[in-house]
Short mmCIF file of C-alpha atoms in Angstrom, two decimals:
data_model
loop_
_atom_site.label_atom_id
_atom_site.label_comp_id
_atom_site.label_asym_id
_atom_site.label_seq_id
_atom_site.Cartn_x
_atom_site.Cartn_y
_atom_site.Cartn_z
CA MET A 1 1.51 -21.70 2.03
CA GLN A 2 0.77 -19.09 4.58
CA GLU A 3 0.93 -15.59 4.27
CA ILE A 4 2.10 -13.96 7.73
CA VAL A 5 2.21 -10.66 9.09
CA LEU A 6 5.81 -8.89 9.75
CA CYS A 7 5.10 -5.38 12.32
CA ALA A 8 8.10 -3.74 14.03
CA THR A 9 7.26 -1.35 17.03
CA ALA A 10 8.88 0.71 19.16
CA ALA A 11 8.70 2.41 22.36
CA SER A 12 6.45 6.04 22.26
CA SER A 13 8.97 8.65 21.11
CA SER A 14 8.68 10.08 25.67
CA SER A 15 9.13 6.45 26.90
CA ALA A 16 11.89 5.54 24.45
CA SER A 17 15.00 5.71 27.04
CA SER A 18 17.01 2.96 24.98
CA SER A 19 17.85 1.49 22.27
CA THR A 20 17.00 -1.91 23.80
CA GLY A 21 13.89 -0.42 24.66
CA PRO A 22 10.96 -2.79 24.55
CA GLY A 23 9.74 -3.20 20.80
CA CYS A 24 10.31 -5.61 18.68
CA ILE A 25 9.75 -7.24 15.65
CA ALA A 26 6.22 -9.79 15.78
CA LEU A 27 5.46 -12.32 13.22
CA HIS A 28 1.34 -13.20 12.96
CA ASP A 29 -1.15 -14.86 11.45
CA LEU A 30 -2.87 -13.06 8.74
CA GLN A 31 -6.07 -14.66 8.60
CA THR A 32 -6.36 -15.04 12.93
CA GLY A 33 -3.90 -13.00 14.29
CA ASN A 34 -2.25 -14.69 16.59
CA SER A 35 1.30 -14.88 17.30
CA LEU A 36 3.71 -17.08 16.00
CA ALA A 37 6.84 -15.26 17.44
CA SER A 38 8.91 -13.10 19.01
CA PHE A 39 11.92 -11.09 18.58
CA LYS A 40 13.32 -8.50 20.68
CA GLN A 41 15.89 -5.97 21.75
CA THR A 42 14.67 -3.59 19.03
CA ASN A 43 13.06 0.00 19.40
CA ALA A 44 13.69 0.88 15.71
CA PRO A 45 12.16 3.41 14.02
CA ARG A 46 9.88 3.64 11.33
CA ASN A 47 12.12 3.45 8.10
CA SER A 48 14.78 1.53 10.31
CA THR A 49 13.29 -1.71 9.76
CA ALA A 50 13.84 -4.38 6.75
CA ILE A 51 13.55 -7.57 5.66
CA LEU A 52 14.63 -11.01 3.43
CA GLU A 53 12.40 -13.41 3.33
CA SER A 54 13.60 -17.04 3.26
CA SER A 55 13.17 -19.63 0.54
CA GLY A 56 13.70 -23.17 0.64
CA SER A 57 17.50 -23.20 0.33
CA GLU A 58 18.17 -20.30 2.47
CA GLY A 59 16.93 -18.31 5.70
CA GLY A 60 16.64 -14.85 6.04
CA PHE A 61 16.55 -12.59 8.31
CA MET A 62 16.50 -9.07 10.08
CA LEU A 63 17.87 -6.10 10.20
CA SER A 64 16.86 -3.11 12.85
CA CYS A 65 18.55 0.28 13.28
CA GLN A 66 18.16 1.48 16.52
CA PRO A 67 17.59 5.61 16.94
CA ASP A 68 19.79 6.85 19.72
CA LYS A 69 22.58 4.37 19.06
CA SER A 70 24.69 3.83 16.07
CA ILE A 71 24.03 0.02 15.91
CA LEU A 72 22.50 -2.44 13.25
CA ASN A 73 20.37 -5.40 15.22
CA VAL A 74 20.48 -8.19 13.00
CA TYR A 75 17.95 -11.33 13.69
CA ASN A 76 17.01 -14.11 11.72
CA PHE A 77 13.91 -16.13 11.57
CA GLN A 78 15.46 -20.16 13.53
CA LYS A 79 15.69 -18.49 17.08
CA ASP A 80 14.40 -15.89 18.94
CA GLN A 81 16.75 -14.43 20.29
CA LEU A 82 19.45 -11.67 18.36
CA ALA A 83 21.94 -12.91 16.80
CA MET A 84 24.78 -9.86 16.44
CA LYS A 85 25.07 -6.43 16.65
CA ILE A 86 27.31 -4.62 13.81
CA VAL A 87 27.97 -1.27 14.97
CA LEU A 88 28.17 1.06 12.08
CA PRO A 89 30.30 4.62 11.45
CA GLU A 90 27.05 6.74 12.73
CA LYS A 91 23.44 6.75 13.49
CA LEU A 92 21.39 5.86 10.88
CA THR A 93 18.22 7.03 10.21
CA CYS A 94 16.82 5.09 7.49
CA ILE A 95 18.42 1.78 6.02
CA ALA A 96 17.02 -0.21 3.01
CA LEU A 97 17.81 -4.09 1.68
CA ASP A 98 18.01 -5.58 -2.53
CA PRO A 99 15.20 -7.74 -2.63
CA ARG A 100 17.63 -10.45 -3.34
CA GLY A 101 19.64 -9.08 -0.41
CA HIS A 102 22.86 -8.79 -1.64
CA PHE A 103 23.59 -4.57 -0.83
CA CYS A 104 22.03 -2.84 2.85
CA ALA A 105 21.80 0.35 2.87
CA GLY A 106 21.67 3.16 5.58
CA GLY A 107 21.58 7.45 5.80
CA THR A 108 21.91 9.41 8.00
CA ALA A 109 20.69 12.63 8.82
CA GLN A 110 23.40 14.68 7.69
CA GLY A 111 22.23 13.47 4.85
CA ARG A 112 25.42 11.10 4.16
CA LEU A 113 24.02 7.08 1.91
CA TYR A 114 26.14 4.17 2.79
CA LEU A 115 25.80 1.19 0.72
CA TRP A 116 27.49 -2.73 2.32
CA GLU A 117 27.89 -5.13 0.66
CA VAL A 118 25.70 -7.57 3.55
CA SER A 119 27.81 -11.09 2.88
CA SER A 120 31.14 -9.90 3.18
CA GLY A 121 30.13 -6.75 4.79
CA ILE A 122 32.83 -4.84 2.59
CA LEU A 123 31.08 -0.57 1.65
CA TYR A 124 31.08 -0.51 -1.67
CA ASN A 125 30.17 3.84 -0.82
CA ALA A 126 30.16 5.79 1.56
CA TRP A 127 29.10 9.60 -0.06
CA ASP A 128 26.91 12.84 0.82
CA GLY A 129 23.95 12.55 -0.91
CA HIS A 130 21.73 15.18 0.69
CA TYR A 131 22.51 18.15 2.49
CA ARG A 132 19.90 17.27 5.11
CA GLN A 133 18.09 13.81 6.86
CA VAL A 134 17.99 11.04 4.82
CA THR A 135 13.99 10.42 5.76
CA VAL A 136 13.36 6.99 3.35
CA LEU A 137 15.47 4.50 1.19
CA ARG A 138 14.49 2.35 -0.74
CA PHE A 139 15.34 -0.06 -3.74
CA THR A 140 13.49 -1.18 -7.29
CA ARG A 141 11.79 -4.63 -6.83
CA ASP A 142 14.90 -5.56 -9.54
CA GLY A 143 16.99 -4.29 -7.15
CA ALA A 144 19.02 -2.15 -10.05
CA ALA A 145 18.20 1.57 -8.11
CA LEU A 146 17.97 2.82 -4.99
CA ILE A 147 16.04 5.86 -4.01
CA SER A 148 16.16 8.41 -1.87
CA GLY A 149 14.81 11.07 0.53
CA SER A 150 15.17 13.90 2.36
CA ASP A 151 14.32 16.54 4.42
CA ASP A 152 15.33 18.90 1.61
CA SER A 153 13.04 17.54 -0.46
CA GLY A 154 14.71 15.98 -2.69
CA VAL A 155 14.07 12.38 -4.20
CA SER A 156 17.61 11.26 -5.72
CA VAL A 157 17.81 7.76 -7.84
CA TRP A 158 21.12 6.10 -7.71
CA SER A 159 21.82 2.87 -10.17
CA VAL A 160 23.78 0.82 -8.24
CA SER A 161 25.94 -0.85 -10.85
CA ARG A 162 27.29 2.79 -10.96
CA LEU A 163 27.70 3.16 -6.80
CA VAL A 164 29.80 -0.31 -7.15
CA ASP A 165 32.49 -0.07 -9.74
CA ASP A 166 35.40 0.05 -9.13
CA ASP A 167 36.54 2.92 -12.06
CA LEU A 168 34.40 4.76 -10.49
CA GLN A 169 35.14 5.14 -6.85
CA ASN A 170 37.51 8.00 -7.27
CA GLU A 171 34.25 10.09 -8.31
CA LEU A 172 32.11 11.02 -6.80
CA PRO A 173 28.45 9.11 -6.98
CA LEU A 174 25.64 11.43 -9.16
CA PRO A 175 22.12 10.65 -9.67
CA TYR A 176 20.78 8.43 -12.74
CA THR A 177 17.78 11.79 -12.03
CA THR A 178 16.50 13.26 -8.87
CA LEU A 179 13.08 14.25 -9.38
CA SER A 180 12.20 17.75 -7.34
CA ASP A 181 9.64 18.99 -7.43
CA HIS A 182 8.39 18.56 -3.72
CA THR A 183 8.49 21.72 -2.14
CA LEU A 184 8.70 19.95 1.79
CA PRO A 185 9.92 17.33 2.97
CA ILE A 186 9.95 13.75 2.00
CA THR A 187 8.29 11.07 4.20
CA ASP A 188 7.57 8.05 1.73
CA ILE A 189 8.92 6.26 -1.92
CA THR A 190 6.85 3.33 -3.31
CA CYS A 191 7.80 1.49 -6.38
CA GLY A 192 5.38 -0.11 -9.26
CA VAL A 193 6.80 -2.48 -10.74
CA GLY A 194 8.87 -3.05 -13.86
CA VAL A 195 12.62 -3.22 -14.60
CA PHE A 196 15.01 0.03 -14.14
CA PRO A 197 14.56 2.27 -15.68
CA GLN A 198 10.86 1.41 -17.04
CA LEU A 199 8.10 1.72 -13.53
CA ARG A 200 7.15 5.14 -12.14
CA VAL A 201 7.72 5.47 -7.85
CA LEU A 202 4.95 8.08 -6.25
CA THR A 203 6.22 10.28 -3.08
CA ALA A 204 4.87 11.49 -0.37
CA SER A 205 5.67 15.14 1.10
CA VAL A 206 4.55 16.99 4.55
CA ASP A 207 3.58 19.47 0.79
CA TYR A 208 0.07 17.74 1.06
CA SER A 209 0.89 15.51 -2.39
CA VAL A 210 1.41 12.90 -3.33
CA LYS A 211 3.41 12.77 -7.12
CA VAL A 212 3.71 10.09 -10.05
CA TRP A 213 6.98 10.14 -12.12
CA ASP A 214 8.07 7.67 -14.38
CA LEU A 215 12.00 6.91 -14.76
CA ALA A 216 12.47 5.81 -17.69
CA THR A 217 11.62 9.74 -19.08
CA LYS A 218 12.60 11.04 -15.89
CA SER A 219 9.08 12.90 -15.82
CA LEU A 220 6.51 14.04 -12.96
CA LEU A 221 3.29 12.24 -14.67
CA THR A 222 -0.31 13.39 -12.17
CA THR A 223 0.17 15.35 -8.90
CA PHE A 224 -2.41 14.16 -6.22
CA THR A 225 -2.86 16.94 -3.05
CA PHE A 226 -4.32 16.38 0.03
CA PRO A 227 -6.43 17.89 2.62
CA GLN A 228 -3.74 16.31 4.74
CA VAL A 229 -0.13 15.78 5.61
CA ILE A 230 0.63 12.21 4.00
CA SER A 231 2.86 10.04 5.86
CA CYS A 232 3.13 6.43 4.94
CA LEU A 233 2.06 4.89 0.66
CA ALA A 234 1.11 1.50 -0.10
CA TRP A 235 0.50 0.68 -4.10
CA ASP A 236 -1.61 -1.97 -5.43
CA VAL A 237 1.00 -4.58 -6.87
CA ALA A 238 -1.24 -3.99 -10.19
CA GLU A 239 -1.10 0.08 -9.93
CA ARG A 240 -4.92 0.22 -9.88
CA PHE A 241 -4.88 2.12 -6.95
CA PHE A 242 -2.39 2.90 -3.94
CA PHE A 243 -3.09 4.27 -0.38
CA ALA A 244 -2.69 7.79 0.80
CA ALA A 245 -2.34 7.66 4.68
CA ALA A 246 -2.49 11.69 6.79
CA PRO A 247 -1.15 11.13 10.27
CA ASP A 248 -4.59 12.24 11.93
CA GLY A 249 -6.41 8.78 11.27
CA SER A 250 -7.57 8.81 7.58
CA VAL A 251 -6.15 6.45 4.63
CA HIS A 252 -7.46 7.92 0.94
CA GLN A 253 -7.82 4.93 -1.50
CA VAL A 254 -6.77 7.03 -4.65
CA ASN A 255 -8.03 5.08 -8.11
CA LEU A 256 -6.19 5.42 -10.88
CA PHE A 257 -8.34 4.69 -13.77
CA ARG A 258 -12.22 5.97 -14.55
CA ASP A 259 -14.34 4.26 -14.30
CA ALA A 260 -16.33 3.21 -17.63
CA ASP A 261 -20.08 4.18 -18.55
CA GLU A 262 -22.13 2.50 -20.15
CA LYS A 263 -25.22 4.58 -20.28
CA LEU A 264 -22.34 7.04 -22.18
CA GLY A 265 -20.97 5.41 -24.18
CA ILE A 266 -17.05 5.53 -22.05
CA PRO A 267 -14.46 3.47 -21.54
CA ALA A 268 -12.51 3.03 -18.25
CA GLU A 269 -9.47 5.26 -18.54
CA ALA A 270 -6.20 6.07 -16.87
CA VAL A 271 -5.55 8.74 -14.61
CA GLY A 272 -3.12 11.64 -14.88
CA GLY A 273 -0.09 11.22 -17.03
CA ALA A 274 -0.30 15.04 -18.17
CA GLY A 275 2.77 16.45 -15.95
CA LEU A 276 3.73 19.53 -14.50
CA SER A 277 -0.49 20.75 -15.29
CA ASP A 278 -1.76 17.44 -14.29
CA VAL A 279 -2.77 18.22 -10.24
CA ILE A 280 -6.26 16.42 -9.09
CA ARG A 281 -7.24 17.53 -5.74
CA ILE A 282 -9.00 14.76 -3.63
CA GLU A 283 -11.43 17.60 -2.19
CA ASP A 284 -12.17 19.06 -5.81
CA ILE A 285 -13.64 14.39 -5.58
CA PRO A 286 -17.69 14.50 -5.27
CA ALA A 287 -18.97 13.61 -1.04
CA GLU A 288 -20.45 10.92 -1.62
CA ALA A 289 -17.35 9.16 -4.28
CA ARG A 290 -15.23 10.85 -1.73
CA ARG A 291 -17.00 9.05 1.20
CA LYS A 292 -16.81 5.64 -0.53
CA ARG A 293 -13.04 5.32 -0.66
CA LEU A 294 -11.77 6.97 2.50
CA ILE A 295 -10.70 4.60 5.44
CA ILE A 296 -11.60 6.54 9.30
CA VAL A 297 -8.77 5.09 12.02
CA SER A 298 -9.69 6.36 15.32
CA GLU A 299 -5.93 6.70 15.60
CA PRO A 300 -3.16 8.06 14.79
CA VAL A 301 -2.18 5.85 11.53
CA SER A 302 1.73 4.52 11.62
CA ALA A 303 2.64 2.00 8.34
CA LEU A 304 0.67 0.62 5.59
CA CYS A 305 0.53 -2.53 3.93
CA ILE A 306 -1.46 -4.33 0.94
CA SER A 307 -1.48 -7.92 1.17
CA ALA A 308 -0.11 -10.28 -1.65
CA THR A 309 -3.78 -11.04 -2.67
CA GLY A 310 -4.36 -7.82 -3.12
CA ALA A 311 -7.32 -8.01 -0.87
CA LEU A 312 -6.49 -7.03 1.87
CA LEU A 313 -5.18 -3.49 3.59
CA LEU A 314 -3.44 -3.62 7.00
CA VAL A 315 -3.60 0.36 8.70
CA GLY A 316 0.26 0.25 11.83
CA THR A 317 -1.09 2.87 14.39
CA THR A 318 0.96 4.82 16.77
CA SER A 319 -1.22 3.24 19.47
CA GLY A 320 -0.24 0.00 18.26
CA PRO A 321 -3.06 -1.77 17.03
CA VAL A 322 -2.95 -3.09 13.56
CA HIS A 323 -6.80 -2.95 12.26
CA VAL A 324 -7.34 -5.11 8.60
CA TYR A 325 -9.09 -4.04 6.44
CA ASP A 326 -11.08 -5.55 3.34
CA ILE A 327 -10.39 -3.21 0.19
CA PRO A 328 -13.74 -3.77 -1.98
CA SER A 329 -15.91 -2.99 0.74
CA HIS A 330 -13.63 -1.11 3.13
CA GLN A 331 -15.31 -3.33 6.52
CA LEU A 332 -13.10 -4.31 9.29
CA LEU A 333 -12.10 -7.32 9.12
CA ARG A 334 -10.04 -8.01 12.56
CA THR A 335 -7.56 -6.27 14.80
CA ILE A 336 -4.29 -6.87 16.10
CA THR A 337 -4.40 -5.56 19.65
CA THR A 338 -0.97 -7.59 21.14
CA HIS A 339 0.55 -4.24 20.84
CA LYS A 340 -1.20 -2.02 22.42
CA GLY A 341 1.35 1.21 24.19
CA PHE A 342 3.81 1.07 21.20
CA THR A 343 4.31 2.68 18.06
CA VAL A 344 3.78 0.51 14.55
CA THR A 345 7.36 1.13 12.70
CA HIS A 346 6.48 -0.76 10.44
CA LEU A 347 4.40 -3.21 8.80
CA ALA A 348 4.93 -6.51 5.64
CA THR A 349 3.44 -9.25 4.99
CA MET A 350 4.98 -11.93 4.17
CA LEU A 351 4.71 -16.61 2.98
CA LYS A 352 5.66 -18.14 6.20
CA PRO A 353 9.37 -19.14 6.63
CA PRO A 354 9.83 -22.68 6.50
CA ASP A 355 12.68 -22.24 9.25
CA LEU A 356 10.73 -20.38 11.73
CA VAL A 357 11.06 -20.96 15.12
CA GLY A 358 8.71 -23.49 16.68
CA HIS A 359 7.46 -23.77 13.74
CA VAL A 360 9.01 -26.10 11.40
CA SER A 361 7.65 -27.09 8.62
CA LEU A 362 6.84 -31.21 8.81
CA SER A 363 8.13 -31.59 4.89
CA MET A 364 11.78 -30.78 6.28
CA SER A 365 13.59 -33.39 7.29
CA ALA A 366 13.70 -34.38 11.36
CA GLY A 367 17.38 -33.13 12.12
CA ASP A 368 18.18 -29.72 13.27
CA PRO A 369 16.12 -27.20 11.32
CA LYS A 370 19.87 -24.65 10.82
CA ASP A 371 21.48 -27.93 9.30
CA VAL A 372 18.57 -27.92 7.03
CA VAL A 373 18.30 -24.75 5.91
CA PRO A 374 21.52 -22.72 6.09
CA VAL A 375 20.77 -18.84 7.11
CA ARG A 376 22.17 -15.80 4.54
CA PRO A 377 26.26 -15.06 5.87
CA VAL A 378 25.37 -11.92 7.04
CA ALA A 379 29.41 -9.86 8.12
CA ALA A 380 29.83 -6.97 10.69
CA PHE A 381 30.49 -3.57 8.12
CA GLN A 382 33.26 -2.14 7.57
CA ARG A 383 33.17 1.45 9.15
CA MET A 384 35.43 2.74 6.10
CA ARG A 385 35.99 2.22 3.62
CA ASP A 386 39.49 -0.48 2.58
CA ALA A 387 40.40 -0.77 -1.72
CA LYS A 388 42.28 -4.20 -0.28
CA ALA A 389 39.62 -5.91 1.28
CA ARG A 390 36.71 -4.97 -1.19
CA THR A 391 39.50 -6.57 -4.23
CA ALA A 392 40.49 -9.71 -1.56
CA HIS A 393 37.18 -10.91 -0.24
CA GLU A 394 35.14 -13.58 -1.28
CA VAL A 395 31.91 -14.04 -0.48
CA ALA A 396 30.58 -17.35 0.47
CA THR A 397 27.29 -18.37 -1.87
CA LEU A 398 24.94 -21.22 -2.12
CA LEU A 399 24.43 -21.98 -5.46
CA PRO A 400 20.61 -22.07 -6.78
CA PRO A 401 19.57 -25.84 -8.50
CA ARG A 402 19.73 -27.37 -11.35
CA ALA A 403 16.88 -26.59 -13.16
CA ARG A 404 14.68 -30.05 -14.30
CA THR A 405 15.63 -30.77 -17.37
CA ALA A 406 12.33 -31.77 -19.73
CA ASP A 407 11.58 -35.25 -19.38
CA ILE A 408 12.74 -37.71 -22.12
CA ALA A 409 10.12 -40.97 -22.65
CA TYR A 410 12.21 -43.41 -21.76
CA SER A 411 9.99 -47.13 -20.79
CA GLU A 412 10.23 -48.82 -17.57
CA ASP A 413 11.03 -51.73 -19.97
CA GLU A 414 13.92 -50.10 -21.75
CA MET A 415 15.06 -48.89 -18.65
CA LEU A 416 15.08 -52.29 -16.18
CA ARG A 417 17.35 -53.86 -20.28
CA ASP A 418 20.22 -51.31 -19.63
CA HIS A 419 20.24 -51.52 -15.28
CA ALA A 420 21.04 -55.01 -16.51
CA PHE A 421 23.50 -55.25 -19.55
CA PHE A 422 25.53 -51.88 -17.29
CA LEU A 423 25.03 -52.53 -13.60
CA GLN A 424 24.04 -56.10 -12.59
CA PRO A 425 27.36 -58.28 -13.79
CA ALA A 426 28.56 -55.92 -11.06
CA GLN A 427 26.84 -56.98 -8.58
CA THR A 428 26.11 -61.15 -9.56
CA GLY A 429 29.52 -62.40 -5.87
CA SER A 430 32.36 -63.04 -5.62
CA GLY A 431 35.64 -62.24 -8.38
CA GLN A 432 35.52 -66.16 -8.92
CA GLN A 433 32.15 -65.93 -10.51
CA ASP A 434 33.59 -63.26 -12.85
CA ALA A 435 35.63 -64.86 -14.07
CA VAL A 436 33.69 -68.08 -14.27
CA THR A 437 31.20 -66.57 -16.81
CA LEU A 438 34.24 -64.54 -19.21
CA GLN A 439 34.93 -67.80 -18.67
CA ALA A 440 32.01 -69.27 -20.11
CA ARG A 441 31.22 -66.00 -23.21
CA VAL A 442 34.41 -66.37 -24.19
CA THR A 443 33.91 -70.54 -24.65
CA ASP A 444 30.18 -69.10 -26.28
CA LEU A 445 32.62 -66.57 -28.90
CA GLU A 446 34.69 -69.56 -29.88
CA GLY A 447 32.37 -71.10 -30.80
CA GLU A 448 30.14 -69.24 -33.30
CA VAL A 449 33.50 -68.16 -35.28
CA ALA A 450 33.55 -71.52 -35.37
CA ALA A 451 30.28 -71.87 -37.05
CA LEU A 452 30.80 -68.65 -38.97
CA ARG A 453 33.82 -69.86 -40.40
CA GLU A 454 32.20 -73.79 -41.37
CA GLN A 455 29.73 -71.09 -43.31
CA LEU A 456 32.16 -69.28 -45.16
CA GLY A 457 33.38 -72.30 -46.61
CA LYS A 458 30.48 -73.50 -47.47
CA ALA A 459 29.78 -70.19 -49.58
CA LYS A 460 32.92 -69.97 -51.12
CA GLY A 461 31.76 -73.97 -52.58
CA VAL A 462 28.61 -72.78 -54.05
CA ASN A 463 30.43 -69.86 -55.47
CA ASP A 464 33.06 -72.10 -57.14
CA MET A 465 30.59 -74.20 -58.85
CA MET A 466 28.77 -71.80 -59.82
CA TRP A 467 31.58 -70.17 -61.77
CA ASP A 468 33.00 -72.67 -62.98
CA ASN A 469 29.78 -73.92 -64.72
CA ILE A 470 28.91 -69.85 -65.68
CA VAL A 471 33.13 -70.35 -67.79
CA GLN A 472 32.19 -73.72 -69.44
CA LYS A 473 29.20 -73.43 -70.55
CA VAL A 474 30.93 -69.65 -72.58
CA VAL A 475 33.32 -71.35 -73.77
CA ARG A 476 31.48 -74.50 -75.11
CA ASN A 477 29.95 -71.25 -77.20
CA ARG A 478 32.49 -70.35 -79.01
CA GLN A 479 33.50 -73.16 -79.82
CA THR A 480 30.19 -74.17 -81.80
CA GLY A 481 29.89 -71.18 -83.13
CA ALA A 482 33.81 -71.48 -85.02
CA HIS A 483 32.25 -74.94 -86.34
CA ASP A 484 29.42 -73.69 -88.11
CA ASP A 485 31.06 -70.37 -89.37
CA GLY A 486 33.57 -72.96 -91.15
CA GLU A 487 30.62 -74.89 -92.88
CA ALA A 488 29.61 -72.10 -93.63
CA ASP A 489 32.75 -70.77 -96.27
CA GLU A 490 32.84 -75.13 -97.47
CA GLU A 491 29.24 -74.74 -98.70
CA ARG A 492 30.13 -71.09 -100.24
CA LYS A 493 33.35 -72.11 -102.22
CA ARG A 494 31.56 -75.42 -103.53
CA LYS A 495 29.27 -72.69 -104.80
CA ARG A 496 31.71 -71.08 -107.25
CA GLY A 497 32.88 -73.99 -108.32
CA ARG A 498 29.91 -74.61 -110.11
CA THR A 499 29.69 -71.39 -111.39
#
């Protein structure tokens, strides 16, 4: 397995003049930085690119919404050309895909939210979730909740099951909870690991703060304040630390635990958790410790990502280069300079798709890779809600592979014996040979029946002879006993006559 980097770029604000600008979605080798594939004709801004990875049974796809047109571009990994264009109800400012690729959510500059089913294009819901522009959308890792952030400083958590419930379609969707402690527009949201609602969420805002929330209790755990505005976040999968980047090029590493002090006997402990009153100021951290946790990039930062192994930090910039840092040492390992002059708007790491154009895996069959790995279907999105289409639509779904059963002890000798018993007679020549074989078998069985009858007759004769002998012996014994009794009576009478 090979980990690669997915990087989406857009033209700078001064040169972006059309939705088909010079931006692209590019794939790079994480270890060498070499370019693997490039998908052009996109100019998606930040938070406007969504990816579904390819699996062993289905090919993934990429979505990118354009900044100045109500158009959604669709790409797949099997060809480097635009797969389809979807006309949207209005221009979207951000999009998100759930981890399984079933639903796509979009937000607008007016605060309106949309939720589509990807396979059918059915518009499941459209509602006013905010009163200002929606800046970021995130699905939780299990896809059960959608989290939206806006310029109105609010963060709303929506239950997906309620959004798609037929019985609630005529009602205004209500959020599961609203996280409303920020005072300025939301810039980024990151979800932790867990099943909704048993998970934590990080939110960043223009108010110089990053907040940690617990969705199970709908409460604020901790607030971190920074000397600069935080524009993007990256959270370690084990939730040990997170990185917060500022537009001025500074990237702060914030540990969510305190190191153990063996000399004083103080064990490692978690940081924060006291709620509204728990505010941790990064400026108050000792200068030496703060310097060790700070990465200085020579240009403004526009995107952050942590590799799947948790050992590398990828930093995208507004001037194009992507820097790869070693997290434990903060050492710069390499820089991907392919996109100089453009703004990096999206960064992610993923396993190399098995159906990637020009890089088909040797383990796949020699045929067309499109026939080997079918692409997940993406239908044109509805622009208006249609109840009839929703109830009547059919969704093409690829059944998962059948689970392997537990291994059963079955020796080779037993397998060959059963094979000979069940299959060999059917594979031995013509019907005439089968008839001869059947007649021989019938003759053998008749011979066995005759032998059994002869043995049965002998056994019956032995039984009769034994019965006769026993009966004769019993009769003889009874006759002898009666004669002895008669002689005893005559002897008693003779003795009485003498007296």
